[in-house]
Amino acid sequence: GAATTTLTVNAVETVTATAGAATTNVVVTAYDSATVDAGVATAITLTDDAATDTATVKVGADATVTNTGSIGKLALDIADGKTVTLDNIGTDVTVAGAGNVTLKTSAVDGEKVLNTKTSGTLTVETDETGALDLTNVAADLVKLTGNVAAAVTVKTGSNVQAAADLGAASFVVGGTA
């Protein structure tokens, strides 16, 4: 048969979905619990509707995850060497897997990023420019790519790289994770 490029699952309480080799777009909405193997899809859209909703997504390609609703928990198992761009974290995001991965987000201020990787590094990259609370970000490296012009609060032991002009930014160290 013809290859399916979009996998869509809607309004199912418990979802288990596996994208085929030709799938480039995965859409899962109105779930309570979703387990998704997105394969090599480069666009993944999740829409939860309750704080108790959970989604676990295996990502095998550089991908953009649109987390609409974003009030539940999200777990991303990211393949080695891949970058995931995430628009909204939700309650928290857990990054799992092996190898070196990057999570790019403009929504990390005050959010919780958990690192359960078995090997390799997790880099969290943000382009936010205002005051940042990164005390709940458990990454091997936090990379600031925006022109931050306010206070950046990090937990003790954090590795932070400024890849842009920090202007009037200041760092506060000693937050808890």
mmCIF file with all atom_site columns, C-alpha atoms in Angstrom:
data_model
loop_
_atom_site.group_PDB
_atom_site.id
_atom_site.type_symbol
_atom_site.label_atom_id
_atom_site.label_alt_id
_atom_site.label_comp_id
_atom_site.label_asym_id
_atom_site.label_entity_id
_atom_site.label_seq_id
_atom_site.pdbx_PDB_ins_code
_atom_site.Cartn_x
_atom_site.Cartn_y
_atom_site.Cartn_z
_atom_site.occupancy
_atom_site.B_iso_or_equiv
_atom_site.pdbx_formal_charge
_atom_site.auth_seq_id
_atom_site.auth_comp_id
_atom_site.auth_asym_id
_atom_site.auth_atom_id
_atom_site.pdbx_PDB_model_num
ATOM 1   C CA . GLY A 1 1   ? 0.000  0.000  0.000  1.00 0.00 ? 1   GLY A CA 1
ATOM 2   C CA . ALA A 1 2   ? 0.861  3.646  -0.073 1.00 0.00 ? 2   ALA A CA 1
ATOM 3   C CA . ALA A 1 3   ? 3.164  4.992  2.611  1.00 0.00 ? 3   ALA A CA 1
ATOM 4   C CA . THR A 1 4   ? 1.493  7.093  5.298  1.00 0.00 ? 4   THR A CA 1
ATOM 5   C CA . THR A 1 5   ? 3.295  10.350 6.014  1.00 0.00 ? 5   THR A CA 1
ATOM 6   C CA . THR A 1 6   ? 0.970  11.507 8.822  1.00 0.00 ? 6   THR A CA 1
ATOM 7   C CA . LEU A 1 7   ? -0.064 9.440  11.845 1.00 0.00 ? 7   LEU A CA 1
ATOM 8   C CA . THR A 1 8   ? -3.039 10.966 13.699 1.00 0.00 ? 8   THR A CA 1
ATOM 9   C CA . VAL A 1 9   ? -4.628 9.597  16.887 1.00 0.00 ? 9   VAL A CA 1
ATOM 10  C CA . ASN A 1 10  ? -7.471 11.534 18.486 1.00 0.00 ? 10  ASN A CA 1
ATOM 11  C CA . ALA A 1 11  ? -9.548 11.190 21.666 1.00 0.00 ? 11  ALA A CA 1
ATOM 12  C CA . VAL A 1 12  ? -8.271 7.864  22.936 1.00 0.00 ? 12  VAL A CA 1
ATOM 13  C CA . GLU A 1 13  ? -7.657 7.524  26.671 1.00 0.00 ? 13  GLU A CA 1
ATOM 14  C CA . THR A 1 14  ? -4.621 5.249  26.330 1.00 0.00 ? 14  THR A CA 1
ATOM 15  C CA . VAL A 1 15  ? -2.605 5.572  23.135 1.00 0.00 ? 15  VAL A CA 1
ATOM 16  C CA . THR A 1 16  ? 0.209  3.361  21.895 1.00 0.00 ? 16  THR A CA 1
ATOM 17  C CA . ALA A 1 17  ? 1.362  4.389  18.428 1.00 0.00 ? 17  ALA A CA 1
ATOM 18  C CA . THR A 1 18  ? 4.327  3.567  16.222 1.00 0.00 ? 18  THR A CA 1
ATOM 19  C CA . ALA A 1 19  ? 5.149  5.665  13.194 1.00 0.00 ? 19  ALA A CA 1
ATOM 20  C CA . GLY A 1 20  ? 6.158  3.930  9.976  1.00 0.00 ? 20  GLY A CA 1
ATOM 21  C CA . ALA A 1 21  ? 9.394  4.573  8.112  1.00 0.00 ? 21  ALA A CA 1
ATOM 22  C CA . ALA A 1 22  ? 7.742  7.120  5.796  1.00 0.00 ? 22  ALA A CA 1
ATOM 23  C CA . THR A 1 23  ? 5.945  9.018  8.576  1.00 0.00 ? 23  THR A CA 1
ATOM 24  C CA . THR A 1 24  ? 7.084  12.630 8.881  1.00 0.00 ? 24  THR A CA 1
ATOM 25  C CA . ASN A 1 25  ? 4.254  13.990 11.047 1.00 0.00 ? 25  ASN A CA 1
ATOM 26  C CA . VAL A 1 26  ? 2.751  12.516 14.244 1.00 0.00 ? 26  VAL A CA 1
ATOM 27  C CA . VAL A 1 27  ? -0.343 14.062 15.896 1.00 0.00 ? 27  VAL A CA 1
ATOM 28  C CA . VAL A 1 28  ? -1.796 12.736 19.175 1.00 0.00 ? 28  VAL A CA 1
ATOM 29  C CA . THR A 1 29  ? -4.643 14.613 20.867 1.00 0.00 ? 29  THR A CA 1
ATOM 30  C CA . ALA A 1 30  ? -7.019 14.253 23.811 1.00 0.00 ? 30  ALA A CA 1
ATOM 31  C CA . TYR A 1 31  ? -5.147 11.431 25.533 1.00 0.00 ? 31  TYR A CA 1
ATOM 32  C CA . ASP A 1 32  ? -4.758 10.451 29.174 1.00 0.00 ? 32  ASP A CA 1
ATOM 33  C CA . SER A 1 33  ? -1.652 8.368  28.529 1.00 0.00 ? 33  SER A CA 1
ATOM 34  C CA . ALA A 1 34  ? 0.292  8.264  25.282 1.00 0.00 ? 34  ALA A CA 1
ATOM 35  C CA . THR A 1 35  ? 3.275  6.123  24.327 1.00 0.00 ? 35  THR A CA 1
ATOM 36  C CA . VAL A 1 36  ? 4.546  7.105  20.907 1.00 0.00 ? 36  VAL A CA 1
ATOM 37  C CA . ASP A 1 37  ? 7.459  5.821  18.858 1.00 0.00 ? 37  ASP A CA 1
ATOM 38  C CA . ALA A 1 38  ? 7.743  8.715  16.421 1.00 0.00 ? 38  ALA A CA 1
ATOM 39  C CA . GLY A 1 39  ? 10.454 7.002  14.387 1.00 0.00 ? 39  GLY A CA 1
ATOM 40  C CA . VAL A 1 40  ? 12.050 9.527  12.066 1.00 0.00 ? 40  VAL A CA 1
ATOM 41  C CA . ALA A 1 41  ? 9.117  11.956 12.105 1.00 0.00 ? 41  ALA A CA 1
ATOM 42  C CA . THR A 1 42  ? 10.300 15.557 12.169 1.00 0.00 ? 42  THR A CA 1
ATOM 43  C CA . ALA A 1 43  ? 7.026  17.106 13.369 1.00 0.00 ? 43  ALA A CA 1
ATOM 44  C CA . ILE A 1 44  ? 5.294  15.810 16.499 1.00 0.00 ? 44  ILE A CA 1
ATOM 45  C CA . THR A 1 45  ? 2.181  17.454 17.951 1.00 0.00 ? 45  THR A CA 1
ATOM 46  C CA . LEU A 1 46  ? 0.804  16.487 21.346 1.00 0.00 ? 46  LEU A CA 1
ATOM 47  C CA . THR A 1 47  ? -2.366 17.930 22.878 1.00 0.00 ? 47  THR A CA 1
ATOM 48  C CA . ASP A 1 48  ? -3.169 16.987 26.455 1.00 0.00 ? 48  ASP A CA 1
ATOM 49  C CA . ASP A 1 49  ? -6.077 18.305 28.492 1.00 0.00 ? 49  ASP A CA 1
ATOM 50  C CA . ALA A 1 50  ? -5.362 17.495 32.162 1.00 0.00 ? 50  ALA A CA 1
ATOM 51  C CA . ALA A 1 51  ? -2.469 17.793 34.614 1.00 0.00 ? 51  ALA A CA 1
ATOM 52  C CA . THR A 1 52  ? -2.587 14.006 35.069 1.00 0.00 ? 52  THR A CA 1
ATOM 53  C CA . ASP A 1 53  ? -1.965 13.310 31.357 1.00 0.00 ? 53  ASP A CA 1
ATOM 54  C CA . THR A 1 54  ? 1.376  11.762 30.430 1.00 0.00 ? 54  THR A CA 1
ATOM 55  C CA . ALA A 1 55  ? 3.141  11.337 27.111 1.00 0.00 ? 55  ALA A CA 1
ATOM 56  C CA . THR A 1 56  ? 6.272  9.297  26.439 1.00 0.00 ? 56  THR A CA 1
ATOM 57  C CA . VAL A 1 57  ? 7.743  9.921  23.006 1.00 0.00 ? 57  VAL A CA 1
ATOM 58  C CA . LYS A 1 58  ? 10.694 8.176  21.362 1.00 0.00 ? 58  LYS A CA 1
ATOM 59  C CA . VAL A 1 59  ? 12.324 10.574 18.896 1.00 0.00 ? 59  VAL A CA 1
ATOM 60  C CA . GLY A 1 60  ? 14.695 9.216  16.247 1.00 0.00 ? 60  GLY A CA 1
ATOM 61  C CA . ALA A 1 61  ? 15.295 12.363 14.189 1.00 0.00 ? 61  ALA A CA 1
ATOM 62  C CA . ASP A 1 62  ? 15.931 16.050 14.615 1.00 0.00 ? 62  ASP A CA 1
ATOM 63  C CA . ALA A 1 63  ? 12.355 17.083 15.367 1.00 0.00 ? 63  ALA A CA 1
ATOM 64  C CA . THR A 1 64  ? 10.024 19.822 16.481 1.00 0.00 ? 64  THR A CA 1
ATOM 65  C CA . VAL A 1 65  ? 7.622  18.869 19.270 1.00 0.00 ? 65  VAL A CA 1
ATOM 66  C CA . THR A 1 66  ? 4.570  21.085 19.641 1.00 0.00 ? 66  THR A CA 1
ATOM 67  C CA . ASN A 1 67  ? 3.174  20.452 23.116 1.00 0.00 ? 67  ASN A CA 1
ATOM 68  C CA . THR A 1 68  ? -0.276 22.057 22.992 1.00 0.00 ? 68  THR A CA 1
ATOM 69  C CA . GLY A 1 69  ? -2.250 22.177 26.202 1.00 0.00 ? 69  GLY A CA 1
ATOM 70  C CA . SER A 1 70  ? 1.001  21.283 27.978 1.00 0.00 ? 70  SER A CA 1
ATOM 71  C CA . ILE A 1 71  ? -0.369 20.817 31.465 1.00 0.00 ? 71  ILE A CA 1
ATOM 72  C CA . GLY A 1 72  ? 0.668  17.178 31.873 1.00 0.00 ? 72  GLY A CA 1
ATOM 73  C CA . LYS A 1 73  ? 4.029  15.417 31.983 1.00 0.00 ? 73  LYS A CA 1
ATOM 74  C CA . LEU A 1 74  ? 6.203  14.766 28.964 1.00 0.00 ? 74  LEU A CA 1
ATOM 75  C CA . ALA A 1 75  ? 9.061  12.274 28.573 1.00 0.00 ? 75  ALA A CA 1
ATOM 76  C CA . LEU A 1 76  ? 11.328 12.371 25.524 1.00 0.00 ? 76  LEU A CA 1
ATOM 77  C CA . ASP A 1 77  ? 13.647 9.500  24.628 1.00 0.00 ? 77  ASP A CA 1
ATOM 78  C CA . ILE A 1 78  ? 15.920 11.240 22.129 1.00 0.00 ? 78  ILE A CA 1
ATOM 79  C CA . ALA A 1 79  ? 18.288 9.332  19.821 1.00 0.00 ? 79  ALA A CA 1
ATOM 80  C CA . ASP A 1 80  ? 22.028 10.011 19.982 1.00 0.00 ? 80  ASP A CA 1
ATOM 81  C CA . GLY A 1 81  ? 23.148 13.152 18.190 1.00 0.00 ? 81  GLY A CA 1
ATOM 82  C CA . LYS A 1 82  ? 19.632 14.500 17.682 1.00 0.00 ? 82  LYS A CA 1
ATOM 83  C CA . THR A 1 83  ? 18.093 17.869 18.552 1.00 0.00 ? 83  THR A CA 1
ATOM 84  C CA . VAL A 1 84  ? 14.502 18.324 19.662 1.00 0.00 ? 84  VAL A CA 1
ATOM 85  C CA . THR A 1 85  ? 12.903 21.764 19.608 1.00 0.00 ? 85  THR A CA 1
ATOM 86  C CA . LEU A 1 86  ? 10.103 21.955 22.186 1.00 0.00 ? 86  LEU A CA 1
ATOM 87  C CA . ASP A 1 87  ? 7.669  24.866 22.337 1.00 0.00 ? 87  ASP A CA 1
ATOM 88  C CA . ASN A 1 88  ? 6.156  24.239 25.772 1.00 0.00 ? 88  ASN A CA 1
ATOM 89  C CA . ILE A 1 89  ? 7.303  22.051 28.648 1.00 0.00 ? 89  ILE A CA 1
ATOM 90  C CA . GLY A 1 90  ? 4.123  21.542 30.693 1.00 0.00 ? 90  GLY A CA 1
ATOM 91  C CA . THR A 1 91  ? 4.376  20.196 34.252 1.00 0.00 ? 91  THR A CA 1
ATOM 92  C CA . ASP A 1 92  ? 7.856  18.892 33.473 1.00 0.00 ? 92  ASP A CA 1
ATOM 93  C CA . VAL A 1 93  ? 9.883  17.217 30.765 1.00 0.00 ? 93  VAL A CA 1
ATOM 94  C CA . THR A 1 94  ? 12.117 14.215 31.315 1.00 0.00 ? 94  THR A CA 1
ATOM 95  C CA . VAL A 1 95  ? 14.873 13.530 28.798 1.00 0.00 ? 95  VAL A CA 1
ATOM 96  C CA . ALA A 1 96  ? 15.965 9.886  28.524 1.00 0.00 ? 96  ALA A CA 1
ATOM 97  C CA . GLY A 1 97  ? 18.097 7.814  26.203 1.00 0.00 ? 97  GLY A CA 1
ATOM 98  C CA . ALA A 1 98  ? 21.777 7.357  25.494 1.00 0.00 ? 98  ALA A CA 1
ATOM 99  C CA . GLY A 1 99  ? 24.228 9.608  23.696 1.00 0.00 ? 99  GLY A CA 1
ATOM 100 C CA . ASN A 1 100 ? 24.583 13.341 23.294 1.00 0.00 ? 100 ASN A CA 1
ATOM 101 C CA . VAL A 1 101 ? 21.337 15.241 22.691 1.00 0.00 ? 101 VAL A CA 1
ATOM 102 C CA . THR A 1 102 ? 20.090 18.818 22.627 1.00 0.00 ? 102 THR A CA 1
ATOM 103 C CA . LEU A 1 103 ? 16.740 20.140 23.830 1.00 0.00 ? 103 LEU A CA 1
ATOM 104 C CA . LYS A 1 104 ? 15.978 23.611 22.436 1.00 0.00 ? 104 LYS A CA 1
ATOM 105 C CA . THR A 1 105 ? 13.190 25.587 24.043 1.00 0.00 ? 105 THR A CA 1
ATOM 106 C CA . SER A 1 106 ? 12.031 29.145 24.559 1.00 0.00 ? 106 SER A CA 1
ATOM 107 C CA . ALA A 1 107 ? 9.960  28.024 27.538 1.00 0.00 ? 107 ALA A CA 1
ATOM 108 C CA . VAL A 1 108 ? 12.463 26.975 30.191 1.00 0.00 ? 108 VAL A CA 1
ATOM 109 C CA . ASP A 1 109 ? 12.107 29.852 32.689 1.00 0.00 ? 109 ASP A CA 1
ATOM 110 C CA . GLY A 1 110 ? 11.031 28.266 35.975 1.00 0.00 ? 110 GLY A CA 1
ATOM 111 C CA . GLU A 1 111 ? 10.279 24.948 34.294 1.00 0.00 ? 111 GLU A CA 1
ATOM 112 C CA . LYS A 1 112 ? 11.488 21.512 35.368 1.00 0.00 ? 112 LYS A CA 1
ATOM 113 C CA . VAL A 1 113 ? 13.798 19.593 33.020 1.00 0.00 ? 113 VAL A CA 1
ATOM 114 C CA . LEU A 1 114 ? 14.792 16.177 34.349 1.00 0.00 ? 114 LEU A CA 1
ATOM 115 C CA . ASN A 1 115 ? 17.730 14.190 33.024 1.00 0.00 ? 115 ASN A CA 1
ATOM 116 C CA . THR A 1 116 ? 17.451 10.377 33.212 1.00 0.00 ? 116 THR A CA 1
ATOM 117 C CA . LYS A 1 117 ? 19.858 9.655  30.364 1.00 0.00 ? 117 LYS A CA 1
ATOM 118 C CA . THR A 1 118 ? 21.922 6.482  30.799 1.00 0.00 ? 118 THR A CA 1
ATOM 119 C CA . SER A 1 119 ? 24.958 7.930  29.004 1.00 0.00 ? 119 SER A CA 1
ATOM 120 C CA . GLY A 1 120 ? 26.031 10.946 27.033 1.00 0.00 ? 120 GLY A CA 1
ATOM 121 C CA . THR A 1 121 ? 25.170 14.580 27.624 1.00 0.00 ? 121 THR A CA 1
ATOM 122 C CA . LEU A 1 122 ? 22.034 16.683 27.693 1.00 0.00 ? 122 LEU A CA 1
ATOM 123 C CA . THR A 1 123 ? 22.376 20.243 26.448 1.00 0.00 ? 123 THR A CA 1
ATOM 124 C CA . VAL A 1 124 ? 19.424 22.548 27.060 1.00 0.00 ? 124 VAL A CA 1
ATOM 125 C CA . GLU A 1 125 ? 19.513 25.544 24.733 1.00 0.00 ? 125 GLU A CA 1
ATOM 126 C CA . THR A 1 126 ? 17.279 28.574 25.218 1.00 0.00 ? 126 THR A CA 1
ATOM 127 C CA . ASP A 1 127 ? 16.904 31.845 23.357 1.00 0.00 ? 127 ASP A CA 1
ATOM 128 C CA . GLU A 1 128 ? 14.973 33.572 26.134 1.00 0.00 ? 128 GLU A CA 1
ATOM 129 C CA . THR A 1 129 ? 16.106 37.141 26.850 1.00 0.00 ? 129 THR A CA 1
ATOM 130 C CA . GLY A 1 130 ? 14.402 38.072 30.135 1.00 0.00 ? 130 GLY A CA 1
ATOM 131 C CA . ALA A 1 131 ? 15.085 37.008 33.697 1.00 0.00 ? 131 ALA A CA 1
ATOM 132 C CA . LEU A 1 132 ? 15.626 33.244 33.850 1.00 0.00 ? 132 LEU A CA 1
ATOM 133 C CA . ASP A 1 133 ? 15.134 30.779 36.677 1.00 0.00 ? 133 ASP A CA 1
ATOM 134 C CA . LEU A 1 134 ? 17.063 27.672 35.652 1.00 0.00 ? 134 LEU A CA 1
ATOM 135 C CA . THR A 1 135 ? 17.254 26.088 39.115 1.00 0.00 ? 135 THR A CA 1
ATOM 136 C CA . ASN A 1 136 ? 15.117 23.141 38.024 1.00 0.00 ? 136 ASN A CA 1
ATOM 137 C CA . VAL A 1 137 ? 17.079 22.363 34.870 1.00 0.00 ? 137 VAL A CA 1
ATOM 138 C CA . ALA A 1 138 ? 19.161 19.187 35.274 1.00 0.00 ? 138 ALA A CA 1
ATOM 139 C CA . ALA A 1 139 ? 21.352 19.404 32.190 1.00 0.00 ? 139 ALA A CA 1
ATOM 140 C CA . ASP A 1 140 ? 25.017 18.793 31.580 1.00 0.00 ? 140 ASP A CA 1
ATOM 141 C CA . LEU A 1 141 ? 25.130 22.180 29.837 1.00 0.00 ? 141 LEU A CA 1
ATOM 142 C CA . VAL A 1 142 ? 22.712 25.101 29.610 1.00 0.00 ? 142 VAL A CA 1
ATOM 143 C CA . LYS A 1 143 ? 23.403 27.208 26.531 1.00 0.00 ? 143 LYS A CA 1
ATOM 144 C CA . LEU A 1 144 ? 22.038 30.767 26.437 1.00 0.00 ? 144 LEU A CA 1
ATOM 145 C CA . THR A 1 145 ? 21.622 31.905 22.824 1.00 0.00 ? 145 THR A CA 1
ATOM 146 C CA . GLY A 1 146 ? 19.436 34.966 23.490 1.00 0.00 ? 146 GLY A CA 1
ATOM 147 C CA . ASN A 1 147 ? 20.678 38.406 24.485 1.00 0.00 ? 147 ASN A CA 1
ATOM 148 C CA . VAL A 1 148 ? 19.811 38.000 28.161 1.00 0.00 ? 148 VAL A CA 1
ATOM 149 C CA . ALA A 1 149 ? 19.591 41.375 29.893 1.00 0.00 ? 149 ALA A CA 1
ATOM 150 C CA . ALA A 1 150 ? 18.408 40.318 33.365 1.00 0.00 ? 150 ALA A CA 1
ATOM 151 C CA . ALA A 1 151 ? 19.249 37.974 36.220 1.00 0.00 ? 151 ALA A CA 1
ATOM 152 C CA . VAL A 1 152 ? 19.880 34.301 35.474 1.00 0.00 ? 152 VAL A CA 1
ATOM 153 C CA . THR A 1 153 ? 19.422 32.007 38.480 1.00 0.00 ? 153 THR A CA 1
ATOM 154 C CA . VAL A 1 154 ? 21.118 28.609 38.298 1.00 0.00 ? 154 VAL A CA 1
ATOM 155 C CA . LYS A 1 155 ? 21.628 25.748 40.716 1.00 0.00 ? 155 LYS A CA 1
ATOM 156 C CA . THR A 1 156 ? 25.025 25.154 42.248 1.00 0.00 ? 156 THR A CA 1
ATOM 157 C CA . GLY A 1 157 ? 27.258 23.161 39.897 1.00 0.00 ? 157 GLY A CA 1
ATOM 158 C CA . SER A 1 158 ? 25.509 24.214 36.697 1.00 0.00 ? 158 SER A CA 1
ATOM 159 C CA . ASN A 1 159 ? 27.515 24.558 33.502 1.00 0.00 ? 159 ASN A CA 1
ATOM 160 C CA . VAL A 1 160 ? 26.288 27.590 31.576 1.00 0.00 ? 160 VAL A CA 1
ATOM 161 C CA . GLN A 1 161 ? 27.535 28.806 28.216 1.00 0.00 ? 161 GLN A CA 1
ATOM 162 C CA . ALA A 1 162 ? 26.713 32.253 26.880 1.00 0.00 ? 162 ALA A CA 1
ATOM 163 C CA . ALA A 1 163 ? 26.504 32.108 23.096 1.00 0.00 ? 163 ALA A CA 1
ATOM 164 C CA . ALA A 1 164 ? 25.184 35.676 22.784 1.00 0.00 ? 164 ALA A CA 1
ATOM 165 C CA . ASP A 1 165 ? 25.712 39.105 24.290 1.00 0.00 ? 165 ASP A CA 1
ATOM 166 C CA . LEU A 1 166 ? 24.531 39.004 27.897 1.00 0.00 ? 166 LEU A CA 1
ATOM 167 C CA . GLY A 1 167 ? 24.286 42.779 28.148 1.00 0.00 ? 167 GLY A CA 1
ATOM 168 C CA . ALA A 1 168 ? 23.284 43.624 31.711 1.00 0.00 ? 168 ALA A CA 1
ATOM 169 C CA . ALA A 1 169 ? 22.744 40.018 32.767 1.00 0.00 ? 169 ALA A CA 1
ATOM 170 C CA . SER A 1 170 ? 23.862 38.808 36.149 1.00 0.00 ? 170 SER A CA 1
ATOM 171 C CA . PHE A 1 171 ? 24.107 35.287 37.562 1.00 0.00 ? 171 PHE A CA 1
ATOM 172 C CA . VAL A 1 172 ? 22.682 34.102 40.855 1.00 0.00 ? 172 VAL A CA 1
ATOM 173 C CA . VAL A 1 173 ? 24.105 30.745 41.934 1.00 0.00 ? 173 VAL A CA 1
ATOM 174 C CA . GLY A 1 174 ? 22.776 28.424 44.574 1.00 0.00 ? 174 GLY A CA 1
ATOM 175 C CA . GLY A 1 175 ? 19.232 27.581 43.634 1.00 0.00 ? 175 GLY A CA 1
ATOM 176 C CA . THR A 1 176 ? 17.914 24.075 44.220 1.00 0.00 ? 176 THR A CA 1
ATOM 177 C CA . ALA A 1 177 ? 17.118 21.497 41.585 1.00 0.00 ? 177 ALA A CA 1
#
